[in-house]
XYZ file of C-alpha atoms in Angstrom:
295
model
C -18.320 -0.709 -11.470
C -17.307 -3.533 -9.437
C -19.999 -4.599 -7.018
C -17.447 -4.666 -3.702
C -16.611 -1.539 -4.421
C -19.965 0.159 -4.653
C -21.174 -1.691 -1.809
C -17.692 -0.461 0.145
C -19.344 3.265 1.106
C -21.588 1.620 3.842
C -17.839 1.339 5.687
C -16.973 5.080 5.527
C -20.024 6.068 7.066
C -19.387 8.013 10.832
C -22.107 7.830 13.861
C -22.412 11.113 15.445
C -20.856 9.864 18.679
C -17.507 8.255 16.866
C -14.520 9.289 18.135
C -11.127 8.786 16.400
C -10.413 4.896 17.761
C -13.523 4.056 16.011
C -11.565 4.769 12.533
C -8.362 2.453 12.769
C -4.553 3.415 14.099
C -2.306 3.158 10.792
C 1.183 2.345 11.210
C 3.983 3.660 8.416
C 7.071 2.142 8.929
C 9.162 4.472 6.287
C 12.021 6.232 5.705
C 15.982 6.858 5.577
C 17.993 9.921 5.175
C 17.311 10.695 1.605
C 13.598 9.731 1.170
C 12.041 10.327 4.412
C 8.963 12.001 2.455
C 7.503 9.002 0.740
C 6.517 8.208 4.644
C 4.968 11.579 5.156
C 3.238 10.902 1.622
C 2.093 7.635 2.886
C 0.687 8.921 6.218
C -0.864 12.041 4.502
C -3.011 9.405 2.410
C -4.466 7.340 5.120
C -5.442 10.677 6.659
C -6.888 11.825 4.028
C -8.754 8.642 3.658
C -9.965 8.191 6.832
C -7.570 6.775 8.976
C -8.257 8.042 12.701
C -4.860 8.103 13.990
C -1.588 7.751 12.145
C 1.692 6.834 13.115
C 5.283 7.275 11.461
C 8.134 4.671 12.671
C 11.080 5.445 11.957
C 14.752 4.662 13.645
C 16.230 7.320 15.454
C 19.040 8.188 13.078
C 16.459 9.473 10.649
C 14.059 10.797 13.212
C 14.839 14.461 12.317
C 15.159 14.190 8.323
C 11.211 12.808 8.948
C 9.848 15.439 11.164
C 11.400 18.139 9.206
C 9.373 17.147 6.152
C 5.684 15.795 8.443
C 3.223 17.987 9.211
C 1.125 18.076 12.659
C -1.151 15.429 12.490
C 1.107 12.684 11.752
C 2.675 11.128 15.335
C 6.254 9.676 15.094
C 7.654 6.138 17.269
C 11.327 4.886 17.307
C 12.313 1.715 17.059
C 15.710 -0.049 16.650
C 14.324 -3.805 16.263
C 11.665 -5.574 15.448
C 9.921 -6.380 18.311
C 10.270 -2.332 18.564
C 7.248 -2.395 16.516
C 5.509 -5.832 17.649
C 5.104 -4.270 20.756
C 3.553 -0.770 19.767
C 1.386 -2.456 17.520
C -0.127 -4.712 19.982
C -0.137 -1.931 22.828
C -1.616 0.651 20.831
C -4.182 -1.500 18.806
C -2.742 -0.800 15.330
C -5.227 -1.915 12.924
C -3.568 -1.407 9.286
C 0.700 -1.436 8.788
C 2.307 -0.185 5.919
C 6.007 -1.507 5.596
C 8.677 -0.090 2.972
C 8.008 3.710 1.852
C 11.405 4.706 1.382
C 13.424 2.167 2.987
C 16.983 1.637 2.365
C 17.281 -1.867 0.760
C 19.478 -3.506 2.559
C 18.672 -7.208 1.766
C 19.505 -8.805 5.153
C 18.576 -6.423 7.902
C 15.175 -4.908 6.112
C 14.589 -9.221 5.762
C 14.700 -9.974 8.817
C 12.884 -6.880 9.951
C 10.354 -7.648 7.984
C 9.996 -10.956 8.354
C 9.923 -10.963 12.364
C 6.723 -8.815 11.420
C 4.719 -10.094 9.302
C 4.857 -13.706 11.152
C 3.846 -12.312 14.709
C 0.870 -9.762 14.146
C -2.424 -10.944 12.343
C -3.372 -7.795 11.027
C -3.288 -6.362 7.103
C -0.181 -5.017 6.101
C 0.779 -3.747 3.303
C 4.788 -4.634 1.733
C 5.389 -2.089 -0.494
C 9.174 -0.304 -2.264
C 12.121 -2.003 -0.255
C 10.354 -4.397 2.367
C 8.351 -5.967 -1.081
C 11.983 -6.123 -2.846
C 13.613 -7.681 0.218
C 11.795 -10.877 -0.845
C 12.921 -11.235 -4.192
C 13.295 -14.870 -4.975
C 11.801 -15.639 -1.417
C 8.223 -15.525 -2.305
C 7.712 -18.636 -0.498
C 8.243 -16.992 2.754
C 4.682 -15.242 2.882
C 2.964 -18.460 3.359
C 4.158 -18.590 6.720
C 2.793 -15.191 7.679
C 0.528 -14.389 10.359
C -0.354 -11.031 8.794
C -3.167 -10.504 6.433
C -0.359 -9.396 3.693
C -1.116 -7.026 0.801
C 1.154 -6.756 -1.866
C 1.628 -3.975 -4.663
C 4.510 -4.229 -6.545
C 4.551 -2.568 -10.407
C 5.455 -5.200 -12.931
C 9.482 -4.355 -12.387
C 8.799 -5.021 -8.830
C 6.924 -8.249 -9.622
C 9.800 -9.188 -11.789
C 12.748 -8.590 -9.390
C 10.454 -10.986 -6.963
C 9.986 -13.823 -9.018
C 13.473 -13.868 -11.047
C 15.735 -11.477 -8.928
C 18.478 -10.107 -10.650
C 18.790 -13.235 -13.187
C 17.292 -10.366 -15.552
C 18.696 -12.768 -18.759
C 16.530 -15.821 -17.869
C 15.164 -17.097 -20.770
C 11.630 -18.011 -18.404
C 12.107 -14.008 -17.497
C 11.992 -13.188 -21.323
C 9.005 -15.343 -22.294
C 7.197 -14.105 -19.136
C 7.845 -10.564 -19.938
C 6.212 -10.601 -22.986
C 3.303 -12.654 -22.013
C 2.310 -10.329 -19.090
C 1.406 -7.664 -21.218
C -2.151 -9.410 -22.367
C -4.697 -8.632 -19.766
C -5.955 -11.702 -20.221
C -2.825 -13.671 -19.412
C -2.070 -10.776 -16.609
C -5.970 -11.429 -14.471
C -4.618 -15.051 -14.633
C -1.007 -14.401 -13.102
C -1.908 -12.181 -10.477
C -4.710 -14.592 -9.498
C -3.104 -17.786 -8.976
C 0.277 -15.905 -7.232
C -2.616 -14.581 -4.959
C -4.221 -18.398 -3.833
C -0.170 -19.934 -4.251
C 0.604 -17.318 -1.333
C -2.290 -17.065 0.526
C -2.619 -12.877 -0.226
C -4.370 -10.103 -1.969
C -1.888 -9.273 -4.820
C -2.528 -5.983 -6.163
C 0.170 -5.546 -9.838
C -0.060 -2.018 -10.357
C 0.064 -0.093 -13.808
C -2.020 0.142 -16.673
C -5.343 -1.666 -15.987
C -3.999 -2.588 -12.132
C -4.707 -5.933 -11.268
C -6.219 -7.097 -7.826
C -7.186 -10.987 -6.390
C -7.891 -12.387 -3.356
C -6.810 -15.839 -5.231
C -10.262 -16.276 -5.862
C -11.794 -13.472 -7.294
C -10.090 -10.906 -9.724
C -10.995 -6.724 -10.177
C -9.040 -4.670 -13.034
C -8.975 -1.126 -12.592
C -9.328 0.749 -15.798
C -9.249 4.017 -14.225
C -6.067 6.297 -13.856
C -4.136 8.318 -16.019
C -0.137 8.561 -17.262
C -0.460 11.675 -14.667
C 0.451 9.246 -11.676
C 3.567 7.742 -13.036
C 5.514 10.118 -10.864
C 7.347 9.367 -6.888
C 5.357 8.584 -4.161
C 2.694 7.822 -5.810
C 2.730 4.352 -5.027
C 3.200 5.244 -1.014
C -0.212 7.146 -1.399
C -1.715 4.187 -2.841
C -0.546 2.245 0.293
C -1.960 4.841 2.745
C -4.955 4.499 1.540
C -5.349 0.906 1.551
C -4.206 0.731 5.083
C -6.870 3.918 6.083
C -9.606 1.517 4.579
C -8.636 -1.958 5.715
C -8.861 -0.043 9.226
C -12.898 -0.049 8.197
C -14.059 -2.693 6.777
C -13.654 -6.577 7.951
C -13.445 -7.536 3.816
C -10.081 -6.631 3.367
C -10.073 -7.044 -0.606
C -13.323 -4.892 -0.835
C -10.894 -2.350 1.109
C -8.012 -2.468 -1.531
C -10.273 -2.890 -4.621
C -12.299 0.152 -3.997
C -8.645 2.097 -2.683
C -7.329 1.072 -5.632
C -10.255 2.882 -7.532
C -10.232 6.013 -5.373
C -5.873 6.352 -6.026
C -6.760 6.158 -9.699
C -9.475 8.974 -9.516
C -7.676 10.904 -7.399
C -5.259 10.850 -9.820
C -7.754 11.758 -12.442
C -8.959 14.665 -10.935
C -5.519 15.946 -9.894
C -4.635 15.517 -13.895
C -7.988 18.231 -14.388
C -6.063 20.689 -12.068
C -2.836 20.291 -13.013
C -2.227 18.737 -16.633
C -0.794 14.940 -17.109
C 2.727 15.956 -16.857
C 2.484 18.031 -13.646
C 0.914 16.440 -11.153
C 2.963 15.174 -8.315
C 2.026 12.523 -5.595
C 0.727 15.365 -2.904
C -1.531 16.298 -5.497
C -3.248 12.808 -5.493
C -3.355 13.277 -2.004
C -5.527 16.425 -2.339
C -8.263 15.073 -4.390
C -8.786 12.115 -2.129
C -11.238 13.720 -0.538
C -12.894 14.619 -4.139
C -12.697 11.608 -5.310
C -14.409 9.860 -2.042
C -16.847 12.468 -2.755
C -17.384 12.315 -6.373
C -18.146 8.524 -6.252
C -19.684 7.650 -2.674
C -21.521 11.193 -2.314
C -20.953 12.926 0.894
C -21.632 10.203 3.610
């Protein structure tokens, strides 16, 4: 086991006289009219892992479709621009933003959005689903941030960033093939980490995580977890333990562990081809448990 990891316990512990602040304000911003559950998914994560308050933004036209699927603990904020959300974060002392769950893709507005974001806040945030895909062939663009960015695309995602939609590419064929060797894989992710100044986390088989200098491949998991959402649990987490811990790829190596043994144990109860992403959810707790003991 990965030494950042094991030493990453020491940042869930809780004094007896902690109150909530003490454990991070998460920030989703989510949603649309058809998938305004990979937000709730995403919110139910950092809870689950930690998080002591958790927010949902969301614009008003897709308010309802959200709070029809949340349950109580997550808290809900409107916005209709970008400095909407500039401004909550910095007046109520977000620590962790996850961008994307279930976003519509709409290449210029979600852009911009995102883009006004990640260049005015220095905290971690994670671009995940649409916000990550509204940089395709813009990659360049998160040297400029102010954010402490985290990305986690799957290698499609990865694809669509580097090439776009120029699926034919010869370069897009010869990198496809090469991606697949681990080997060849610890060395991509790495070096688009340092190019871009940002913890790079390429999801799948043997997920992939670097800092640009050093590099941690999970070989935990299971098939069980290729189902929806569960990459917006993945980013709940990371957010819920960035909000802890000042070493923010210690935070998504070892939440990158915990999703994959969470998914693990879920596969126990439920059998590979039946879990679904609230299931993960459930066993975050175990696998926090199972591997850091009961701090």
């Amino acid at each position: 086991m990965d030494k950042k990891i094991e030493g990453f316990s020491k940042n869930l512990k809780r004094s007896l006289e902690s109150n909530k602040y003490d454990y991070g304000h998460v920030l989703v911003i989510a949603g649309s009219k058809t998938m305004p559950g990979a937000g709730v998914l995403c919110c139910n994560a950092a809870l689950r892992a930690g998080a002591g308050l958790v927010t949902y933004a969301v614009e008003e036209k897709f308010l309802l479709n959200a709070q029809a699927v949340a349950n109580a603990e997550i808290m809900f904020f409107v916005y209709s621009h970008a400095q909407d959300i500039i401004n909550f974060i910095k007046a109520k002392k977000v620590s962790a933003v996850v961008l994307g769950p279930g976003m519509v893709l709409n290449y210029g507005s979600l852009y911009a959005l995102a883009k006004e974001i990640i260049c005015s806040v220095n905290i971690p945030i994670v671009l995940d689903a649409s916000a990550l895909s509204a940089f395709n062939e813009k990659t360049d663009e998160f040297k400029y941030a102010k954010a402490k960015l985290v990305l986690t695309p799957h290698i499609g995602e990865f694809k669509a960033l580097l090439f776009g939609k120029n699926n034919k590419l010869a370069a897009l064929n010869s990198w496809s093939k090469e991606i697949m060797d681990l080997k060849v894989r610890k060395n991509i992710v790495k070096k688009f980490a340092k190019d871009h100044s940002i913890i790079f986390t390429l999801k799948g088989h043997n997920t992939a995580v670097s800092d640009g200098e050093s590099i941690y491949v999970n070989d935990s998991g299971t098939p069980a977890m290729a189902t929806a959402g569960s990459g917006d649990v993945l980013g709940g987490i990371i957010a819920a333990f960035a909000c802890v811990s000042r070493d923010l790829y210690s935070a998504v190596c070892a939440a990158v562990f915990i999703h994959a043994l969470s998914g693990e144990l879920a596969e126990k109860e439920k059998g590979v081809t039946s879990v679904i992403a609230s299931d993960i959810i459930e066993n975050i707790p175990n696998a926090i448990i199972k591997h850091f003991g009961k701090i």
